[in-house]
Short mmCIF file of C-alpha atoms and ligand atoms in Angstrom, two decimals:
data_model
loop_
_atom_site.label_atom_id
_atom_site.label_comp_id
_atom_site.label_asym_id
_atom_site.label_seq_id
_atom_site.Cartn_x
_atom_site.Cartn_y
_atom_site.Cartn_z
CA MET A 1 82.43 141.22 -285.70
CA GLU A 2 79.50 139.10 -285.06
CA PRO A 3 80.24 135.47 -284.42
CA VAL A 4 79.32 133.46 -287.62
CA THR A 5 76.25 131.07 -286.87
CA LYS A 6 74.92 130.43 -289.99
CA THR A 7 76.67 128.00 -292.13
CA GLN A 8 74.92 127.40 -295.18
CA TYR A 9 74.70 129.32 -298.35
CA PRO A 10 73.32 132.13 -298.94
CA ASP A 11 73.78 132.92 -295.04
CA SER A 12 77.20 131.77 -294.70
CA PRO A 13 80.03 133.95 -295.77
CA VAL A 14 81.93 131.03 -297.17
CA PHE A 15 80.84 129.17 -300.33
CA TYR A 16 81.33 125.46 -300.70
CA ARG A 17 81.22 123.57 -304.05
CA ALA A 18 77.53 122.52 -303.45
CA LEU A 19 75.44 125.50 -302.66
CA ASP A 20 72.39 123.45 -301.90
CA LYS A 21 73.56 121.68 -298.84
CA ALA A 22 74.27 122.28 -295.19
CA LEU A 23 77.79 120.83 -294.24
CA PRO A 24 78.19 119.49 -290.89
CA LYS A 25 80.91 121.65 -288.92
CA ILE A 26 83.82 119.42 -287.66
CA VAL A 27 85.14 120.63 -284.47
CA ARG A 28 87.57 117.88 -283.48
CA ALA A 29 89.37 114.91 -285.07
CA GLU A 30 91.41 111.99 -283.80
CA GLY A 31 92.55 108.93 -285.17
CA CYS A 32 89.71 107.67 -287.72
CA ARG A 33 87.05 109.69 -285.94
CA LEU A 34 85.65 113.13 -286.50
CA TYR A 35 83.23 114.93 -284.38
CA ASP A 36 80.75 117.85 -285.18
CA ASP A 37 79.61 120.65 -283.23
CA ALA A 38 76.44 118.78 -282.54
CA GLY A 39 78.53 115.86 -280.95
CA LYS A 40 78.06 113.57 -283.72
CA GLU A 41 80.89 111.20 -284.40
CA TYR A 42 81.80 109.77 -287.92
CA LEU A 43 84.20 107.11 -288.92
CA ASP A 44 86.37 108.49 -291.73
CA ALA A 45 86.35 105.87 -293.80
CA SER A 46 87.87 107.63 -297.03
CA GLY A 47 90.48 109.85 -295.16
CA GLY A 48 88.65 112.75 -296.54
CA ALA A 49 89.64 112.61 -300.31
CA PHE A 50 92.05 109.65 -300.01
CA VAL A 51 94.57 112.13 -297.95
CA VAL A 52 94.47 111.33 -294.34
CA ASN A 53 96.63 108.04 -293.85
CA VAL A 54 98.70 108.77 -290.77
CA GLY A 55 95.47 109.50 -288.78
CA HIS A 56 93.85 112.64 -287.56
CA GLY A 57 95.60 114.57 -284.55
CA VAL A 58 98.91 113.57 -284.69
CA ARG A 59 100.81 116.02 -282.49
CA GLU A 60 104.18 115.52 -283.64
CA ILE A 61 103.21 116.71 -287.26
CA ALA A 62 101.41 119.67 -285.91
CA GLU A 63 104.31 120.57 -283.80
CA ALA A 64 106.74 120.08 -286.81
CA ILE A 65 104.59 122.63 -288.84
CA GLY A 66 104.50 125.11 -285.77
CA ALA A 67 108.26 124.81 -285.09
CA GLN A 68 109.04 125.47 -288.94
CA ALA A 69 106.73 128.44 -289.29
CA ALA A 70 108.35 130.04 -286.39
CA LYS A 71 111.74 129.40 -287.65
CA VAL A 72 111.31 130.21 -291.39
CA ALA A 73 107.83 130.04 -292.55
CA TYR A 74 108.55 131.05 -296.19
CA VAL A 75 111.11 131.71 -298.81
CA ASN A 76 110.43 131.31 -302.51
CA GLY A 77 111.96 128.58 -304.28
CA THR A 78 113.58 130.62 -307.08
CA ALA A 79 115.82 132.37 -304.59
CA PHE A 80 116.41 129.89 -301.54
CA THR A 81 116.34 126.43 -300.41
CA SER A 82 115.56 125.55 -297.08
CA GLU A 83 116.44 122.14 -294.75
CA PRO A 84 113.10 120.75 -294.80
CA ALA A 85 112.69 120.74 -298.60
CA GLU A 86 116.30 119.14 -298.88
CA GLU A 87 115.57 116.43 -296.33
CA LEU A 88 111.93 115.65 -297.70
CA ALA A 89 113.37 115.18 -301.03
CA ALA A 90 116.17 113.12 -299.58
CA GLU A 91 113.44 110.84 -297.89
CA LEU A 92 111.43 110.83 -301.15
CA SER A 93 114.30 109.73 -303.10
CA ALA A 94 115.19 106.98 -300.84
CA LEU A 95 111.65 105.83 -300.64
CA CYS A 96 111.52 105.53 -304.44
CA PRO A 97 112.52 102.23 -305.91
CA TRP A 98 114.37 103.83 -308.87
CA PRO A 99 117.74 105.52 -308.44
CA GLY A 100 118.39 109.32 -308.62
CA PHE A 101 114.75 110.66 -308.51
CA LYS A 102 114.67 114.25 -307.58
CA SER A 103 111.67 116.11 -306.12
CA TYR A 104 110.03 119.42 -307.10
CA PHE A 105 107.40 120.56 -304.42
CA LEU A 106 104.02 122.30 -305.20
CA SER A 107 100.61 122.15 -303.16
CA SER A 108 97.93 120.23 -305.02
CA GLY A 109 97.78 117.15 -307.09
CA SER A 110 96.59 119.15 -310.07
CA GLU A 111 99.31 121.42 -310.05
CA ALA A 112 101.82 118.47 -309.91
CA VAL A 113 100.32 116.91 -312.90
CA GLU A 114 100.20 120.14 -314.69
CA ALA A 115 103.94 120.59 -313.95
CA ALA A 116 104.79 116.80 -314.75
CA LEU A 117 103.31 117.34 -318.30
CA LYS A 118 105.02 120.50 -318.80
CA LEU A 119 108.26 118.92 -317.82
CA ALA A 120 107.60 116.21 -320.26
CA ARG A 121 107.07 118.55 -323.13
CA GLN A 122 110.24 120.70 -322.16
CA TYR A 123 112.26 117.42 -322.05
CA TRP A 124 111.57 116.91 -325.55
CA VAL A 125 111.97 120.47 -326.77
CA GLU A 126 115.46 120.47 -325.05
CA SER A 127 116.44 117.12 -326.52
CA GLY A 128 115.93 118.80 -330.04
CA GLN A 129 112.26 117.10 -330.52
CA SER A 130 109.96 119.89 -330.47
CA GLY A 131 107.14 118.28 -332.38
CA LYS A 132 106.53 115.97 -329.51
CA HIS A 133 103.60 117.65 -327.32
CA LYS A 134 100.69 115.23 -327.32
CA ILE A 135 99.60 113.37 -323.82
CA ILE A 136 98.13 110.07 -324.37
CA ALA A 137 95.70 109.57 -321.10
CA ARG A 138 93.29 106.81 -320.19
CA THR A 139 89.36 106.53 -319.99
CA PRO A 140 87.93 106.36 -317.40
CA GLY A 141 90.70 108.36 -315.63
CA TYR A 142 91.18 111.66 -313.49
CA HIS A 143 94.37 113.70 -313.07
CA GLY A 144 92.98 117.01 -311.73
CA ASN A 145 91.06 119.89 -312.26
CA THR A 146 93.39 122.62 -313.64
CA LEU A 147 92.91 123.15 -317.51
CA LEU A 148 95.69 120.68 -318.61
CA ALA A 149 95.15 118.09 -316.08
CA LEU A 150 91.62 118.07 -316.83
CA SER A 151 92.50 117.89 -320.43
CA ALA A 152 94.19 114.58 -319.49
CA SER A 153 91.26 113.48 -317.60
CA ALA A 154 88.21 111.45 -318.80
CA ARG A 155 85.48 113.19 -316.69
CA GLY A 156 82.78 114.51 -319.31
CA HIS A 157 80.78 115.83 -316.62
CA TYR A 158 83.63 118.13 -315.20
CA LYS A 159 84.81 118.98 -318.69
CA LYS A 160 81.65 119.93 -320.79
CA LEU A 161 81.44 123.81 -319.74
CA TYR A 162 85.15 124.40 -320.40
CA GLY A 163 85.68 122.41 -323.87
CA ASP A 164 86.88 125.47 -325.69
CA TRP A 165 89.94 125.85 -323.22
CA LEU A 166 90.93 122.29 -323.12
CA VAL A 167 93.69 120.63 -325.24
CA LYS A 168 92.84 117.40 -326.98
CA CYS A 169 94.41 114.47 -325.34
CA PRO A 170 94.22 111.12 -327.27
CA MET A 171 92.58 108.54 -324.93
CA ILE A 172 93.11 104.79 -324.45
CA PRO A 173 90.76 102.59 -322.45
CA ALA A 174 91.88 102.16 -319.06
CA PRO A 175 92.00 98.62 -317.40
CA TYR A 176 88.60 98.04 -316.06
CA PRO A 177 88.22 94.46 -315.49
CA TYR A 178 84.52 94.64 -314.18
CA ARG A 179 83.29 96.45 -317.10
CA CYS A 180 85.84 95.04 -319.87
CA SER A 181 83.86 93.41 -322.87
CA CYS A 182 87.03 90.96 -323.09
CA ALA A 183 85.87 88.76 -320.37
CA GLY A 184 89.58 88.15 -319.30
CA ALA A 185 90.94 87.22 -322.89
CA ALA A 186 94.53 87.24 -322.71
CA ASP A 187 95.16 89.64 -325.87
CA CYS A 188 92.75 92.33 -324.79
CA PRO A 189 94.33 95.70 -325.68
CA ALA A 190 92.93 97.60 -322.65
CA CYS A 191 93.97 95.03 -319.98
CA THR A 192 97.10 94.25 -321.41
CA GLY A 193 98.22 97.89 -322.28
CA ARG A 194 98.87 97.25 -325.75
CA ALA A 195 96.09 99.75 -326.70
CA LEU A 196 99.09 102.32 -325.99
CA GLU A 197 100.94 101.08 -328.80
CA GLU A 198 98.09 101.41 -331.41
CA ALA A 199 97.26 105.10 -330.03
CA ILE A 200 100.83 106.22 -330.75
CA SER A 201 100.87 104.73 -334.17
CA ARG A 202 97.64 106.60 -334.87
CA GLU A 203 99.14 109.94 -333.42
CA GLY A 204 102.57 109.57 -334.76
CA ALA A 205 105.28 108.89 -332.14
CA ASP A 206 107.05 112.04 -333.49
CA SER A 207 104.22 113.93 -331.97
CA VAL A 208 103.68 111.98 -328.74
CA ALA A 209 105.37 113.51 -325.56
CA ALA A 210 104.09 111.41 -322.80
CA PHE A 211 101.71 108.72 -321.54
CA ILE A 212 100.03 109.28 -318.18
CA ALA A 213 98.09 106.74 -316.05
CA GLU A 214 97.29 105.98 -312.37
CA PRO A 215 98.99 102.59 -311.58
CA VAL A 216 95.97 101.48 -309.63
CA GLY A 217 92.77 103.16 -310.45
CA GLY A 218 91.52 105.96 -308.23
CA SER A 219 87.90 106.92 -308.08
CA SER A 220 87.47 106.89 -311.91
CA THR A 221 87.51 103.18 -312.25
CA GLY A 222 86.87 102.44 -308.47
CA ALA A 223 90.26 101.02 -307.17
CA SER A 224 90.59 98.81 -310.48
CA VAL A 225 93.90 96.99 -310.56
CA PRO A 226 95.61 96.34 -313.77
CA ARG A 227 96.95 92.86 -314.73
CA PRO A 228 100.66 92.09 -313.32
CA GLU A 229 102.59 92.63 -316.75
CA TYR A 230 100.42 95.70 -317.52
CA PHE A 231 103.09 98.37 -316.84
CA LYS A 232 105.97 96.29 -318.08
CA THR A 233 104.23 96.33 -321.13
CA VAL A 234 103.74 100.30 -320.96
CA ARG A 235 107.37 100.82 -320.42
CA GLU A 236 108.49 98.45 -323.00
CA ILE A 237 106.19 100.55 -325.61
CA CYS A 238 107.24 103.86 -324.46
CA ASP A 239 111.02 102.81 -324.61
CA ARG A 240 110.47 101.62 -328.08
CA ARG A 241 108.34 104.41 -329.32
CA GLY A 242 110.18 107.37 -327.42
CA VAL A 243 107.44 108.32 -325.15
CA LEU A 244 107.95 109.40 -321.52
CA PHE A 245 105.70 107.49 -318.76
CA VAL A 246 104.13 109.66 -316.24
CA ALA A 247 102.91 107.70 -313.23
CA ASP A 248 100.11 109.61 -311.40
CA GLU A 249 100.57 108.41 -308.06
CA VAL A 250 98.53 111.32 -306.26
CA LEU A 251 95.92 109.17 -305.01
CA CYS A 252 97.39 105.60 -305.03
CA GLY A 253 100.79 106.72 -303.78
CA ALA A 254 102.33 107.31 -300.16
CA GLY A 255 101.68 103.74 -299.11
CA ARG A 256 97.73 103.75 -299.95
CA THR A 257 98.07 100.07 -301.76
CA GLY A 258 100.46 98.71 -299.20
CA ARG A 259 103.43 99.60 -301.07
CA TRP A 260 105.01 103.04 -301.02
CA LEU A 261 104.29 103.57 -304.83
CA ALA A 262 101.55 101.46 -306.15
CA LEU A 263 103.55 101.02 -309.34
CA GLU A 264 105.85 98.79 -306.92
CA HIS A 265 103.31 96.07 -307.32
CA PHE A 266 103.84 95.60 -311.28
CA GLN A 267 107.25 93.94 -312.04
CA GLY A 268 109.38 95.76 -314.69
CA ALA A 269 107.47 98.91 -314.44
CA ARG A 270 109.80 102.06 -314.13
CA PRO A 271 108.44 105.71 -314.57
CA ASP A 272 110.01 108.72 -316.32
CA ILE A 273 108.04 111.19 -313.71
CA VAL A 274 105.97 110.47 -310.76
CA THR A 275 103.37 112.81 -309.38
CA MET A 276 102.50 112.50 -305.70
CA GLY A 277 99.91 114.46 -303.46
CA LYS A 278 97.27 113.84 -301.00
CA GLY A 279 98.92 111.35 -298.55
CA ILE A 280 102.60 112.72 -298.53
CA SER A 281 101.68 115.10 -295.91
CA GLY A 282 98.60 113.11 -294.48
CA GLY A 283 96.38 116.06 -295.05
CA TYR A 284 98.13 118.60 -292.38
CA VAL A 285 98.89 120.83 -295.13
CA PRO A 286 98.48 121.20 -299.13
CA LEU A 287 101.63 119.34 -300.61
CA SER A 288 102.25 117.82 -303.73
CA ALA A 289 105.46 116.76 -305.56
CA VAL A 290 106.83 115.92 -308.90
CA LEU A 291 109.58 113.37 -308.94
CA ALA A 292 111.82 113.34 -312.12
CA ALA A 293 114.31 110.68 -313.15
CA PRO A 294 117.72 111.74 -313.79
CA ARG A 295 117.31 111.52 -317.50
CA VAL A 296 114.42 113.80 -317.43
CA LEU A 297 116.35 116.51 -315.74
CA GLU A 298 119.60 116.25 -317.72
CA PRO A 299 118.90 117.73 -321.13
CA ILE A 300 117.23 120.53 -319.21
CA ALA A 301 120.20 120.99 -317.25
CA ARG A 302 122.34 121.20 -320.22
CA GLY A 303 120.08 123.20 -322.13
CA SER A 304 118.14 126.32 -320.76
CA GLY A 305 118.95 125.48 -317.26
CA ALA A 306 115.49 126.19 -315.82
CA LEU A 307 112.29 124.51 -315.69
CA LYS A 308 109.54 126.85 -317.28
CA HIS A 309 107.00 126.51 -314.39
CA ALA A 310 106.97 128.78 -311.37
CA GLN A 311 104.62 129.11 -308.47
CA THR A 312 104.50 131.07 -305.49
CA PHE A 313 103.94 128.26 -303.37
CA SER A 314 106.55 125.79 -304.30
CA HIS A 315 109.05 124.29 -302.13
CA VAL A 316 107.77 126.07 -299.03
CA PRO A 317 109.58 125.26 -295.85
CA THR A 318 106.42 125.04 -293.59
CA ILE A 319 104.89 122.74 -296.13
CA CYS A 320 107.66 120.56 -296.60
CA ALA A 321 108.37 120.23 -292.97
CA ALA A 322 104.85 119.08 -292.56
CA GLY A 323 105.52 116.47 -295.42
CA LEU A 324 108.79 115.63 -293.67
CA ALA A 325 107.08 114.96 -290.45
CA ALA A 326 104.36 112.93 -291.98
CA VAL A 327 106.81 110.70 -294.07
CA ARG A 328 109.05 110.10 -291.13
CA TYR A 329 105.94 109.38 -288.95
CA ILE A 330 105.04 106.71 -291.83
CA ASN A 331 108.39 105.20 -291.63
CA LYS A 332 108.84 105.12 -287.77
CA HIS A 333 105.20 103.31 -287.37
CA GLN A 334 105.84 101.22 -290.42
CA LEU A 335 102.46 102.21 -291.70
CA VAL A 336 103.12 100.96 -295.38
CA ALA A 337 103.47 97.54 -294.03
CA ARG A 338 100.24 97.98 -291.89
CA ALA A 339 98.33 99.24 -295.01
CA ALA A 340 99.27 96.04 -296.69
CA SER A 341 98.47 93.82 -293.56
CA VAL A 342 95.49 95.50 -292.28
CA GLY A 343 94.51 96.49 -295.87
CA ALA A 344 94.14 92.70 -296.84
CA VAL A 345 91.51 92.25 -293.68
CA LEU A 346 89.73 95.35 -294.94
CA GLN A 347 89.58 93.84 -298.66
CA ARG A 348 88.47 90.64 -297.22
CA LYS A 349 85.71 92.05 -294.83
CA LEU A 350 84.39 94.48 -297.69
CA ALA A 351 84.15 91.43 -300.00
CA ALA A 352 81.22 90.29 -297.84
CA LEU A 353 79.36 93.36 -299.20
CA LYS A 354 78.98 91.46 -302.70
CA ASP A 355 76.02 89.78 -301.20
CA LEU A 356 73.98 92.78 -300.41
CA PRO A 357 71.51 93.79 -303.12
CA ALA A 358 72.73 96.65 -305.52
CA VAL A 359 76.34 95.82 -304.77
CA GLY A 360 77.78 94.89 -308.24
CA ASP A 361 81.39 94.69 -307.39
CA VAL A 362 84.04 95.23 -304.53
CA ARG A 363 87.59 95.53 -305.53
CA GLY A 364 90.84 97.08 -304.31
CA LEU A 365 94.33 96.82 -302.84
CA GLY A 366 95.67 97.50 -299.64
CA MET A 367 93.77 100.61 -297.83
CA LEU A 368 92.03 101.61 -301.20
CA ALA A 369 88.93 99.87 -302.40
CA GLY A 370 85.89 100.43 -304.43
CA VAL A 371 82.18 99.32 -304.23
CA GLU A 372 80.48 99.57 -307.47
CA PHE A 373 76.42 99.85 -307.24
CA VAL A 374 74.26 98.51 -310.10
CA LYS A 375 70.68 98.09 -310.76
CA ASP A 376 70.75 94.62 -312.14
CA LYS A 377 73.85 92.36 -310.92
CA ALA A 378 73.58 89.92 -313.79
CA SER A 379 73.81 92.45 -316.56
CA LYS A 380 75.66 95.15 -314.48
CA THR A 381 73.36 97.84 -315.65
CA PRO A 382 73.90 100.96 -313.67
CA PHE A 383 71.24 102.76 -312.03
CA PRO A 384 69.99 106.02 -314.11
CA ARG A 385 71.98 109.07 -313.18
CA SER A 386 68.72 110.78 -312.63
CA LEU A 387 68.63 108.53 -309.41
CA LYS A 388 71.91 110.04 -308.15
CA PHE A 389 72.29 106.70 -306.13
CA ALA A 390 75.98 107.48 -305.13
CA GLU A 391 75.03 110.92 -303.69
CA ALA A 392 71.88 109.38 -301.81
CA PHE A 393 74.13 106.58 -300.49
CA THR A 394 76.87 109.06 -299.35
CA ALA A 395 74.29 111.24 -297.57
CA ALA A 396 72.79 108.07 -296.00
CA ALA A 397 76.33 106.96 -294.90
CA ARG A 398 77.16 110.29 -293.30
CA ASP A 399 73.80 109.94 -291.19
CA ALA A 400 74.83 106.53 -290.21
CA GLY A 401 78.41 108.08 -289.04
CA LEU A 402 80.23 106.89 -292.15
CA VAL A 403 82.27 109.09 -294.42
CA VAL A 404 82.79 107.63 -297.80
CA TRP A 405 83.88 109.02 -301.29
CA PRO A 406 81.42 108.95 -304.07
CA ASN A 407 82.05 108.77 -307.63
CA VAL A 408 79.68 108.94 -310.79
CA GLY A 409 79.72 108.35 -314.41
CA HIS A 410 82.37 105.71 -314.74
CA ALA A 411 80.22 103.08 -316.62
CA ASP A 412 79.49 105.03 -319.67
CA GLY A 413 80.47 108.68 -319.36
CA ASP A 414 77.13 109.57 -317.58
CA ASN A 415 75.89 106.56 -315.57
CA GLY A 416 77.79 104.64 -312.86
CA ASP A 417 77.75 104.89 -308.97
CA LEU A 418 80.90 104.21 -306.76
CA ALA A 419 81.50 104.45 -303.13
CA MET A 420 85.11 104.38 -302.27
CA ILE A 421 86.59 103.35 -299.09
CA ALA A 422 90.18 104.61 -297.98
CA PRO A 423 90.34 104.72 -294.34
CA PRO A 424 93.39 106.15 -292.22
CA PHE A 425 96.14 103.40 -292.17
CA VAL A 426 95.88 103.23 -288.38
CA ILE A 427 92.32 102.09 -288.36
CA PRO A 428 91.98 99.32 -285.85
CA GLU A 429 90.91 96.06 -287.16
CA ALA A 430 87.79 95.97 -284.96
CA GLU A 431 86.66 99.26 -286.64
CA ILE A 432 86.67 97.69 -289.87
CA ASP A 433 83.65 95.81 -288.65
CA LEU A 434 82.09 99.08 -287.66
CA LEU A 435 82.74 100.39 -291.03
CA VAL A 436 81.02 97.34 -292.77
CA ALA A 437 78.03 97.48 -290.41
CA ARG A 438 77.59 101.11 -291.21
CA PHE A 439 78.10 100.63 -294.87
CA SER A 440 75.34 98.07 -294.91
CA ALA A 441 72.98 99.99 -292.85
CA ALA A 442 73.36 103.08 -295.08
CA LEU A 443 72.65 100.85 -298.30
CA THR A 444 69.19 99.50 -296.68
CA GLN A 445 68.30 103.07 -295.90
CA THR A 446 69.16 104.32 -299.48
CA LEU A 447 67.44 101.39 -301.26
CA ASP A 448 64.27 102.02 -298.81
CA SER A 449 64.15 105.71 -299.42
CA LEU A 450 64.75 105.55 -303.33
CA SER A 451 62.42 102.50 -303.46
CA ALA A 452 59.73 104.95 -301.45
CA LYS A 453 60.12 107.11 -304.40
CA GLY A 454 59.88 104.43 -306.94
CA GLY A 455 63.24 104.71 -308.34
CA VAL A 456 65.46 101.57 -307.75
CA ARG A 457 63.42 98.78 -309.24
C1 PLP B 1 94.92 110.42 -309.58
C2 PLP B 1 94.71 111.85 -309.42
N1 PLP B 1 95.71 112.76 -309.69
C3 PLP B 1 95.44 114.17 -309.36
C4 PLP B 1 94.37 114.61 -308.74
C5 PLP B 1 94.15 116.30 -308.40
O1 PLP B 1 94.56 116.32 -307.10
P1 PLP B 1 94.14 117.52 -306.38
O2 PLP B 1 92.62 117.53 -305.99
O3 PLP B 1 94.99 117.91 -305.33
O4 PLP B 1 94.37 118.80 -307.19
C6 PLP B 1 93.71 113.80 -308.14
C7 PLP B 1 92.46 114.00 -307.12
O5 PLP B 1 91.58 113.47 -306.64
C8 PLP B 1 93.83 112.37 -308.47
O6 PLP B 1 92.92 111.25 -307.93
#
């Protein structure tokens, strides 16, 4: 076979999401750095898609994968268990601040959300309340791209094509202080979480199975942090109205915000089900998990005895071994504490970007930050979508040797441009200055090139 030299569609044998772009070919990665086949170096300031937390090139994780693959690579989770699955679950139970949570392992965040919502539905059916099926979610919000997870997401531009296949999930406004019209009012339904009560009443508590929310906003609200009492209020409403609370920690969990689970920042918050993904394997394999409280599993154990959800790649020994090695590496090197302490430095240094043109807001927690671009800072008017500002900035950042994660559409469903920053937790403090310098250079480049086209002013 001829070696593959052409890497862009239609000449490449691969097709990626964007068919109109040439992607650099990465051949080496170490710590926070990526290197392509032309020798160009990139600072990975987003850990790919919020995944790489322990850093690239950790040998002991690679070796744990190899050792397990050589020992028992795969058995099916309906027939056998394995040492890595049991031990990883024990580590996750120990890290979970609420007692007794048990783990179900899958591969992607979307799969974990899908399984978590099905688990919530099954819980109610086996508890004798089969009318409870609706999922209340938030807008903006994102929970994945499989059809139930997408149904619970508020991404109009992803959902448009598949409308007929999606289920209707009632939505409440997500806390998004920068764009909330309440101007900090103490009784704002969106910012306090009380909007959930209104939604349950409107839908009828007898029909609502679960409420799903990201404890700290991911790319949908650009790392917006809810008020301290938000999740205590959510818990209290869920208890009173008989609704399960699913905390989607796929993006913000595994230490990203400076606590193992982002929900730990909120007093009185207690989930019934937690979804995790991305950082629990540090990016070394695709691994996700559904963590369920004892009360959720008990009626199913007493009733049908089995979860009505199975996948070929669940509880896979090699994948669990990678997760186990990554979680143990995080613990051994105290990387969650580092995400908190160096994360505070990151937030402080990023805050200086607010003085730059087109930067409307900078916010976040720990090693998760969002920079929101606007056309007009005073009115917070977003750039028109036709300008593709976030995409242009992301390309300019890549040229400047900086990897960021773009998001669009959060301002009003169509418009809105964000760059997300989420570096590996091992980023040296000195590299944060480089990150900020490359960010500023990329912004100047973006504004210059869009101005030349007559777009930004
Ligand atoms: C909060 C949240 N939940 C779920 C998902 C879906 O995860 P995956 O892309 O691994 O399917 C994502 C992905 O970005 C996410 O941010």
